[in-house]
Amino acid sequence: MSEDSSPVNSSPFCRLGRVQWPLLLLILFVMILEYTGCFSPPPQFRIEILHSVHMLVLTILLAVVTLLRFASGFGERQGWSRLLVQFALFLFCAAAWTSRVTHFEGKSIRFEGQGMQGLMGDYVRPSVYGRSMKMPALGFQVNRLRPETDANGTSLRRLTAEMTLASSWSKVLRNITLSSRVPLFTAWTFVGMTDFGYATRFSMSDLAGNVVDSDYQYLKLFPPGAEDSFVPFTYGYTIYLRFYPDYIDKQGVPTSRSAEYSNPLFKVRIVRHKDIIYNDYMKIGERLKFDDSVFQLHDVVRWAEFSLVKDGGIFVAFAGLICLFASGIIYLLSRRRTVSGGRGADA
């Protein structure tokens, strides 16, 4: 009798396995195609791949086959190790469905001393995604940001934020310290810090001293020497800035010893169309006159980018991982008992 016609391989559990594993490979193949953008541009958010219609259809098919295999496994008295693997696969499918209807993510950029109330206007609009637009039930005040850099002051090792947190999980305000290395979990939401930089307030005045335009500009000025730009609302200029919070001249190269405001200095380049009007260093509070205008840089504050993710599918997937872990333990214990029993028989 051939191996394929043996009673074990012709059982419903094994026959359904011949369908199940190609389905798993197909799901993986479709996800790779979506991620690499072979037939269409890749989605803006990677989680959209899991939430697509074809992934919904494939996971439903996989779940049906998995449930049938799970039921046939009970009838054939399959071991708990195999049954737990099937249950884990079903939970992974359920996690994809749950994520599809509960996922919300968004990024919020907050300055030191600025609060986040949990409203849609607090999020960077292009960063918001979710079929369920039920936003996390939390808010916070950023009291202080403390960046830790390497010895050269050019690489961020860790960012910590001293915050006052309001959450649906607590009836009182809490003072917490959030680290960029470990996300915060509250109100079923993961909160992490994903970026850091500086913001400066500028002003444009006429020669009589009347302020025409003034605002804080959120700029990506970290690491020191990184350049970013903005366009004042009332003028046809583009202003490029580089910021050195603790400026030193290192063999003719401007750099910063740390991320602290010990000796703040800006490298300013002002361009009108293709003409460079100014290209030199400026200190905070220094006045620069050009054309009929006076340009000035005022106080500098740190900002952090907070990423908030709320997704019920994460917890369903975690339950699936626990089942896989339990399956592995049961399998190893059964193998050990089998080996011990074989040795006892040989003795």
XYZ file of N, CA and C in Angstrom, residues 132-283:
456
model
N -12.354 52.151 11.843
C -13.081 52.644 13.008
C -12.431 53.951 13.428
N -13.142 55.058 13.294
C -12.583 56.354 13.627
C -12.860 56.722 15.088
N -13.073 55.707 15.911
C -13.234 55.940 17.345
C -11.855 56.156 17.946
N -11.564 57.391 18.295
C -10.230 57.750 18.738
C -9.966 57.276 20.169
N -8.695 57.105 20.527
C -8.360 56.671 21.887
C -8.894 57.643 22.935
N -9.372 57.079 24.033
C -9.946 57.887 25.113
C -8.842 58.295 26.082
N -7.969 59.180 25.609
C -6.875 59.648 26.455
C -6.399 61.010 25.971
N -5.695 61.699 26.839
C -5.069 62.972 26.524
C -3.873 63.162 27.433
N -2.995 64.084 27.076
C -1.814 64.293 27.905
C -1.247 65.695 27.697
N -0.474 66.104 28.675
C 0.267 67.369 28.644
C 1.749 67.042 28.677
N 2.503 67.570 27.710
C 3.946 67.344 27.674
C 4.607 68.427 28.517
N 5.115 68.045 29.669
C 5.732 69.013 30.572
C 7.198 69.279 30.223
N 7.914 68.210 29.887
C 9.329 68.367 29.567
C 9.812 67.211 28.716
N 10.662 67.521 27.751
C 11.305 66.504 26.919
C 12.797 66.505 27.219
N 13.348 65.305 27.426
C 14.768 65.196 27.741
C 15.447 64.239 26.768
N 16.126 64.782 25.763
C 16.856 63.917 24.821
C 18.214 63.520 25.366
N 18.595 62.283 25.123
C 19.925 61.799 25.490
C 20.648 61.423 24.199
N 21.791 62.075 23.952
C 22.529 61.857 22.715
C 23.850 61.147 23.001
N 24.527 60.780 21.919
C 25.859 60.191 22.075
C 26.867 61.280 22.435
N 28.133 60.895 22.554
C 29.168 61.837 22.982
C 29.340 62.991 22.004
N 29.045 62.750 20.729
C 29.186 63.790 19.720
C 27.954 64.681 19.610
N 26.866 64.291 20.279
C 25.648 65.081 20.215
C 24.915 64.974 18.903
N 25.242 63.983 18.087
C 24.647 63.877 16.754
C 23.644 62.737 16.609
N 23.618 61.820 17.568
C 22.716 60.670 17.478
C 21.887 60.570 18.755
N 20.586 60.364 18.589
C 19.682 60.294 19.736
C 19.669 58.875 20.285
N 20.074 58.727 21.542
C 20.051 57.420 22.190
C 18.675 57.113 22.768
N 18.114 58.092 23.434
C 16.814 57.896 24.071
C 16.160 59.251 24.280
N 14.844 59.244 24.215
C 14.067 60.443 24.502
C 13.068 60.101 25.595
N 13.039 60.894 26.640
C 12.059 60.707 27.705
C 11.173 61.942 27.793
N 9.919 61.703 28.113
C 8.949 62.782 28.222
C 8.288 62.725 29.594
N 8.358 63.822 30.309
C 7.629 63.959 31.560
C 6.253 64.516 31.227
N 5.213 63.746 31.537
C 3.872 64.060 31.063
C 2.856 63.975 32.194
N 1.759 64.670 31.989
C 0.572 64.510 32.820
C -0.477 63.822 31.966
N -0.934 62.645 32.381
C -1.790 61.794 31.558
C -3.211 61.761 32.098
N -4.153 61.901 31.179
C -5.576 61.693 31.485
C -6.058 60.540 30.618
N -6.639 59.521 31.262
C -7.035 58.317 30.537
C -8.348 57.790 31.077
N -9.091 57.085 30.219
C -10.348 56.477 30.660
C -10.105 55.368 31.680
N -8.864 54.923 31.815
C -8.528 53.889 32.792
C -8.270 54.467 34.188
N -8.221 55.765 34.297
C -7.926 56.383 35.588
C -8.863 57.571 35.811
N -9.361 57.692 37.043
C -10.254 58.794 37.374
C -9.501 60.066 37.738
N -8.199 59.978 37.924
C -7.387 61.133 38.293
C -6.256 61.314 37.279
N -5.719 62.529 37.235
C -4.565 62.803 36.390
C -3.328 62.145 36.989
N -2.472 61.616 36.121
C -1.257 60.949 36.592
C -0.034 61.594 35.962
N 1.002 61.796 36.759
C 2.290 62.248 36.252
C 3.131 61.025 35.920
N 3.531 60.890 34.673
C 4.286 59.719 34.227
C 5.521 60.163 33.461
N 6.438 59.229 33.258
C 7.613 59.438 32.412
C 7.591 58.392 31.310
N 7.520 58.853 30.088
C 7.464 57.970 28.931
C 8.822 57.929 28.250
N 9.301 56.731 27.934
C 10.575 56.556 27.246
C 10.326 56.147 25.796
N 11.199 56.613 24.921
C 11.084 56.238 23.509
C 11.380 54.763 23.286
N 11.985 54.095 24.284
C 12.325 52.678 24.132
C 11.166 51.750 24.486
N 10.272 52.210 25.353
C 9.168 51.364 25.811
C 7.855 52.142 25.648
N 6.919 51.664 24.818
C 5.657 52.394 24.649
C 4.778 52.296 25.888
N 3.913 53.269 26.026
C 2.928 53.279 27.102
C 1.669 52.569 26.616
N 1.046 51.776 27.508
C -0.213 51.119 27.166
C -1.277 51.594 28.143
N -2.269 52.278 27.632
C -3.369 52.761 28.454
C -4.594 52.957 27.567
N -5.775 52.763 28.156
C -7.050 52.912 27.433
C -7.041 52.083 26.145
N -6.468 50.872 26.226
C -6.367 49.939 25.095
C -5.574 50.531 23.932
N -4.673 51.444 24.238
C -3.916 52.149 23.208
C -2.435 52.104 23.533
N -1.612 51.872 22.510
C -0.163 51.944 22.640
C 0.293 53.344 22.228
N 1.050 53.990 23.101
C 1.558 55.335 22.843
C 3.081 55.282 22.853
N 3.694 55.659 21.753
C 5.152 55.668 21.654
C 5.645 56.978 21.066
N 6.926 57.250 21.218
C 7.550 58.432 20.618
C 8.416 57.989 19.445
N 8.177 58.598 18.292
C 8.815 58.126 17.059
C 9.696 59.172 16.383
N 9.701 60.411 16.879
C 10.550 61.437 16.258
C 10.757 62.572 17.259
N 11.765 63.389 16.971
C 12.140 64.460 17.884
C 12.779 65.582 17.090
N 12.586 66.817 17.557
C 13.203 67.952 16.895
C 12.983 69.229 17.686
N 13.198 70.349 17.005
C 13.067 71.651 17.644
C 12.095 72.517 16.853
N 11.428 73.415 17.565
C 10.559 74.410 16.947
C 11.009 75.779 17.425
N 10.973 76.750 16.533
C 11.383 78.092 16.901
C 10.307 79.092 16.506
N 10.202 80.142 17.279
C 9.265 81.213 16.942
C 10.031 82.304 16.199
N 9.507 82.718 15.063
C 10.132 83.768 14.278
C 9.189 84.974 14.233
N 9.697 86.088 13.783
C 8.850 87.251 13.536
C 9.395 88.014 12.341
N 8.479 88.570 11.558
C 8.810 89.458 10.451
C 8.120 90.792 10.737
N 8.911 91.850 10.779
C 8.386 93.176 11.107
C 8.763 94.156 10.011
N 8.028 95.271 9.972
C 8.434 96.348 9.088
C 9.488 97.197 9.794
N 10.011 98.197 9.082
C 11.099 98.985 9.640
C 10.655 99.829 10.824
N 9.337 100.040 10.956
C 8.816 100.792 12.097
C 8.652 99.924 13.341
N 8.889 98.629 13.198
C 8.783 97.728 14.333
C 7.442 97.052 14.472
N 6.542 97.217 13.529
C 5.229 96.569 13.569
C 5.349 95.120 13.105
N 4.934 94.202 13.953
C 5.019 92.783 13.618
C 3.966 92.442 12.578
N 4.403 91.902 11.465
C 3.501 91.533 10.383
C 3.195 90.039 10.406
N 4.168 89.223 10.787
C 3.988 87.770 10.808
C 4.845 87.191 11.921
N 4.245 86.312 12.719
C 4.984 85.669 13.800
C 4.281 84.373 14.175
N 5.061 83.297 14.308
C 4.460 82.011 14.653
C 5.573 81.033 14.990
N 5.197 79.931 15.653
C 6.125 78.824 15.871
C 6.185 77.976 14.606
N 7.365 77.567 14.243
C 7.556 76.707 13.088
C 8.100 75.362 13.557
N 7.305 74.316 13.272
C 7.742 72.948 13.594
C 8.711 72.515 12.499
N 9.974 72.312 12.871
C 11.014 71.997 11.902
C 11.809 70.778 12.350
N 12.295 70.029 11.402
C 13.127 68.861 11.688
C 14.591 69.293 11.699
N 15.025 69.780 12.858
C 16.359 70.341 13.003
C 17.259 69.466 13.866
N 16.957 68.186 13.940
C 17.823 67.245 14.635
C 18.133 66.102 13.685
N 19.381 65.648 13.636
C 20.529 66.033 14.468
C 21.059 67.417 14.113
N 21.919 68.001 14.975
C 22.472 69.322 14.694
C 23.103 69.378 13.311
N 22.758 70.407 12.575
C 23.230 70.543 11.203
C 22.202 70.147 10.173
N 21.141 69.446 10.599
C 20.062 69.114 9.678
C 19.321 70.393 9.295
N 18.957 70.507 8.033
C 18.340 71.738 7.531
C 16.877 71.519 7.197
N 16.070 72.494 7.568
C 14.653 72.500 7.212
C 14.277 73.936 6.878
N 13.120 74.125 6.270
C 12.750 75.451 5.785
C 11.283 75.725 6.007
N 10.922 76.995 5.926
C 9.527 77.409 5.968
C 9.383 78.683 5.146
N 8.136 79.001 4.823
C 7.825 80.190 4.030
C 6.929 81.090 4.865
N 7.390 82.285 5.237
C 6.522 83.203 5.981
C 5.263 83.522 5.185
N 4.172 83.698 5.918
C 2.860 83.842 5.283
C 2.771 85.091 4.410
N 3.386 86.179 4.820
C 3.168 87.465 4.160
C 4.318 87.903 3.255
N 5.302 87.054 3.042
C 6.455 87.450 2.251
C 6.791 86.363 1.230
N 7.478 86.757 0.182
C 7.876 85.822 -0.860
C 9.250 85.253 -0.631
N 9.562 84.913 0.624
C 10.873 84.387 0.966
C 10.758 82.924 1.413
N 11.839 82.199 1.215
C 11.991 80.877 1.829
C 13.147 80.959 2.805
N 12.895 80.572 4.039
C 13.905 80.680 5.090
C 14.366 79.285 5.484
N 15.654 79.024 5.313
C 16.261 77.741 5.652
C 17.019 77.897 6.969
N 16.837 76.921 7.864
C 17.472 76.986 9.174
C 18.241 75.704 9.477
N 19.374 75.876 10.141
C 20.093 74.789 10.811
C 20.268 75.229 12.264
N 20.144 74.293 13.182
C 20.177 74.665 14.591
C 21.232 73.861 15.332
N 22.027 74.583 16.139
C 23.047 73.972 16.986
C 22.734 74.385 18.428
N 22.074 73.512 19.215
C 21.658 73.906 20.569
C 22.809 74.184 21.519
N 23.942 73.514 21.327
C 25.120 73.721 22.175
C 26.328 73.884 21.253
N 26.360 75.024 20.566
C 27.278 75.238 19.447
C 28.740 75.261 19.871
N 29.564 74.569 19.078
C 31.017 74.692 19.138
C 31.549 74.605 17.714
N 32.697 75.194 17.511
C 33.395 75.104 16.227
C 34.476 74.042 16.365
N 34.296 72.939 15.646
C 35.227 71.818 15.742
C 36.047 71.737 14.461
N 37.228 72.344 14.517
C 38.150 72.379 13.374
C 37.467 72.944 12.140
N 36.769 74.048 12.354
C 36.118 74.740 11.247
C 34.767 74.185 10.864
N 34.322 73.136 11.544
C 33.023 72.531 11.248
C 32.074 72.815 12.410
N 30.934 73.475 12.166
C 29.995 73.745 13.258
C 29.338 72.455 13.736
N 29.237 72.291 15.041
C 28.596 71.109 15.600
C 28.019 71.468 16.962
N 27.453 70.493 17.656
C 26.837 70.727 18.954
C 27.335 69.674 19.938
N 27.658 70.106 21.140
C 28.164 69.171 22.144
C 27.053 68.315 22.745
N 25.832 68.855 22.776
C 24.713 68.140 23.384
C 23.422 68.671 22.785
N 22.297 68.146 23.298
C 20.982 68.610 22.841
C 20.407 69.684 23.751
N 21.183 70.130 24.741
C 20.732 71.171 25.661
C 20.974 72.558 25.068
N 20.197 73.542 25.568
C 20.317 74.910 25.052
C 21.439 75.667 25.765
N 22.649 75.164 25.699
C 23.764 75.807 26.398
C 24.316 76.991 25.607
N 24.427 76.842 24.313
C 24.942 77.915 23.456
C 24.226 77.837 22.107
N 22.920 78.183 22.081
C 22.132 77.998 20.858
C 22.547 78.961 19.745
N 22.633 78.420 18.539
C 23.007 79.218 17.380
C 22.318 78.654 16.140
N 21.850 79.548 15.268
C 21.208 79.157 14.022
C 22.098 79.507 12.840
N 22.084 78.642 11.852
C 22.629 78.987 10.529
C 21.415 79.319 9.665
N 21.360 80.560 9.179
C 20.176 81.063 8.478
C 20.532 81.351 7.029
N 19.670 80.871 6.147
C 19.798 81.179 4.717
C 18.436 81.640 4.223
N 18.374 82.880 3.731
C 17.118 83.454 3.251
C 17.201 83.607 1.740
N 16.227 83.027 1.065
C 16.228 82.990 -0.396
C 14.932 83.621 -0.913
N 15.076 84.488 -1.907
C 13.914 85.027 -2.612
C 14.060 84.635 -4.078
N 13.142 83.780 -4.520
C 13.260 83.164 -5.838
C 14.587 82.397 -5.888
N 15.547 82.830 -6.705
C 16.836 82.135 -6.760
C 17.957 82.954 -6.145
N 17.606 84.111 -5.587
C 18.617 84.996 -5.008
C 18.786 84.695 -3.520
N 20.027 84.545 -3.080
C 20.330 84.356 -1.659
C 20.528 85.723 -1.034
N 19.636 86.083 -0.139
C 19.684 87.391 0.508
C 20.611 87.378 1.710
N 20.597 86.266 2.433
C 21.409 86.178 3.651
C 21.836 84.733 3.833
N 23.076 84.535 4.275
C 23.579 83.184 4.522
C 24.677 83.261 5.581
N 24.243 83.249 6.845
C 25.205 83.397 7.937
C 24.561 82.911 9.243
N 25.298 83.066 10.340
C 24.826 82.606 11.642
C 24.049 83.716 12.347
N 23.071 83.300 13.155
C 22.284 84.230 13.946
C 22.043 83.645 15.329
N 22.058 84.513 16.335
C 21.698 84.106 17.676
C 20.235 84.433 17.945
